[in-house]
Structure formats: structure tokens, C-alpha cells
Amino acid sequence: MVANCFRLNKSSALCSTHWNHTKRKPEHPCAVAMLRRPSESITEEPRKTNAYNDNLFDRLAINHLSKSVQEATGLSNNKSGYESLVEAATVAKHKFDPIGQQEVIIQALDRAFPRPILSFIKTVLPPASKLSREYFAVFTTLFFAWLVGPCKVRESKVNGRSEKNVVYIPKCRFLEETSCVGMCINLCKMPSQTFIKDSLGMSVNMVPNFDDMSCEMIFGEDPPGSSDDPALKQPCYKLCKAYKSHGTDCLS
């Protein structure tokens, strides 16, 4: 069982064991144990199983978000398509600490989505209603598959009643392309939860499964605190692309 810990604060946000590939021993072990043993898919390099055929809308959306991230980081790249978005996110990961990464992505989302439109949605869809929770779930599956991959709506219980307020992503495109738990947490999960809450008034809990790269977005549910969130207690993939390319701990 690998010991790992994560601390989300301004000085040192996410901490994880840094693996030395020569000695196969952690160089910076932490004292807090994992909640469960990581499966083989955590310690082995994930395999891509989905092929993406981006249409014109998808390509425009990907390019727009990629440019927004590049503008927020101040560093551009000459790649295209989803590769450009991943490169922009990777630059953010290596240029900023975890808190900075989250702030940069929130800035990029602010650039990508016009504030008047977000304010209008927040006004006409009260966040505490069943209609709003189900609307956000359906909207996500229809208009954001280019970002996270094919997804579908699932039901959950809200105040004892069934609602279709959950977006299930069988294989997250971003996690699959980056193969990095730290990038998933700091450049997707945490900033997205904050942005959706602050901009639209809608609580959302993103629950990634690092065993199979699936994810659930549960609209209307507050995410747990950083000390209680299981996602923040996960090790990264031992063959994480960020680590392989730069030789640095991907989670800190």
C-alpha cells in the first residue's frame, strides 16, 4: 500500500509520493495512508480505447478553450485540436503551483464563456430546483462531449426523490489524454466545481474514478472538503506523461 497525502493550501497544495524509477522507492513519503489500495490501472500506463471524430463545432470549441487557456497562462503553442488544449494545460501545470493552476483555469473559463450569458442562465434557472439540476446534466451531455468524451445522464436520489441530475462519463477524454491525476484534479475537477458554483450558482461534485478513468458530475451536490475528498488522496499513474516528460512530481 502506497502512502500518500494531499494538502490543499496556498503554500503546498497537493503532496504525493515522488517515485524514483531506478530504486522503485518513494523519495518523499508522506505519513497519511490511502483509503484503499490502488488497482493495477493506477500503477500501469493507461491505454487509450476511444477514438474521437471531432466535428466542426467540436473543433471550434476545443480551439476556443485552448486559446483561452493559452491567454491565461501567457504562453502559446503551435499545436492544433485537442493536442493544443492538452499542451496548454500541461504548460499551466508546470508553470504554476496547484492553487495557481486552478486559478488560471478559472480565468480561462471566464474568458471562454461570456459573463452576460452565464448571468442570464443563473437568473432564469434557480439552482435549488429539480429543473435546473436536470437541465445542467442534459446540457453537459449535449454540448461538452468534445471536452470530456461521450457521456450520458443518470439518476440519483435528491431529498428522497429520483432525479436525472448526474452526468456519467465512461472514459474521460482529458484524463485519458494526459494520464495525470494531478492535472485532472487541478486543471479540471477543482476549478470546474468552483467556476460552475460561482458563475451559475449550481453546486456540482465531480467524482473521478482513477481505476477506469470514468467520472460522475453530480449537479446539486456540494463537493467534499479537501481533507475529505477521496480524489485528493489518490496517487498518480506511475507512468504519468507529465512525470515521464519532465521528471517532476505531477501532484505538487
JSON list of C-alpha atoms in Angstrom, two decimals, residues 57 113 117-118 121 125 132-146 151 153 164 167 200 219:
[
{"chain": "A", "resi": 57, "resn": "PHE", "atom": "CA", "xyz": [-18.49, 22.54, -33.62]},
{"chain": "A", "resi": 113, "resn": "PHE", "atom": "CA", "xyz": [-17.81, 31.88, -21.53]},
{"chain": "A", "resi": 117, "resn": "ILE", "atom": "CA", "xyz": [-24.86, 34.65, -20.78]},
{"chain": "A", "resi": 118, "resn": "LEU", "atom": "CA", "xyz": [-23.85, 32.98, -17.52]},
{"chain": "A", "resi": 121, "resn": "ILE", "atom": "CA", "xyz": [-28.73, 31.35, -17.08]},
{"chain": "A", "resi": 125, "resn": "LEU", "atom": "CA", "xyz": [-32.68, 28.72, -13.62]},
{"chain": "A", "resi": 132, "resn": "SER", "atom": "CA", "xyz": [-32.07, 23.34, -13.03]},
{"chain": "A", "resi": 133, "resn": "ARG", "atom": "CA", "xyz": [-30.18, 20.25, -11.88]},
{"chain": "A", "resi": 134, "resn": "GLU", "atom": "CA", "xyz": [-31.61, 18.14, -14.68]},
{"chain": "A", "resi": 135, "resn": "TYR", "atom": "CA", "xyz": [-31.13, 20.91, -17.23]},
{"chain": "A", "resi": 136, "resn": "PHE", "atom": "CA", "xyz": [-27.42, 21.23, -16.41]},
{"chain": "A", "resi": 137, "resn": "ALA", "atom": "CA", "xyz": [-26.98, 17.47, -16.69]},
{"chain": "A", "resi": 138, "resn": "VAL", "atom": "CA", "xyz": [-28.62, 17.28, -20.11]},
{"chain": "A", "resi": 139, "resn": "PHE", "atom": "CA", "xyz": [-26.83, 20.42, -21.33]},
{"chain": "A", "resi": 140, "resn": "THR", "atom": "CA", "xyz": [-23.45, 18.98, -20.35]},
{"chain": "A", "resi": 141, "resn": "THR", "atom": "CA", "xyz": [-24.01, 15.73, -22.24]},
{"chain": "A", "resi": 142, "resn": "LEU", "atom": "CA", "xyz": [-25.13, 17.60, -25.38]},
{"chain": "A", "resi": 143, "resn": "PHE", "atom": "CA", "xyz": [-22.56, 20.38, -25.55]},
{"chain": "A", "resi": 144, "resn": "PHE", "atom": "CA", "xyz": [-19.44, 19.25, -23.69]},
{"chain": "A", "resi": 145, "resn": "ALA", "atom": "CA", "xyz": [-18.76, 15.78, -25.06]},
{"chain": "A", "resi": 146, "resn": "TRP", "atom": "CA", "xyz": [-15.92, 17.33, -27.08]},
{"chain": "A", "resi": 151, "resn": "CYS", "atom": "CA", "xyz": [-21.39, 10.86, -21.65]},
{"chain": "A", "resi": 153, "resn": "VAL", "atom": "CA", "xyz": [-27.43, 11.23, -17.86]},
{"chain": "A", "resi": 164, "resn": "LYS", "atom": "CA", "xyz": [-31.71, 12.83, -13.63]},
{"chain": "A", "resi": 167, "resn": "VAL", "atom": "CA", "xyz": [-23.59, 13.09, -15.86]},
{"chain": "A", "resi": 200, "resn": "LEU", "atom": "CA", "xyz": [-24.08, 29.71, -12.28]},
{"chain": "A", "resi": 219, "resn": "PHE", "atom": "CA", "xyz": [-25.32, 18.53, -10.02]}
]
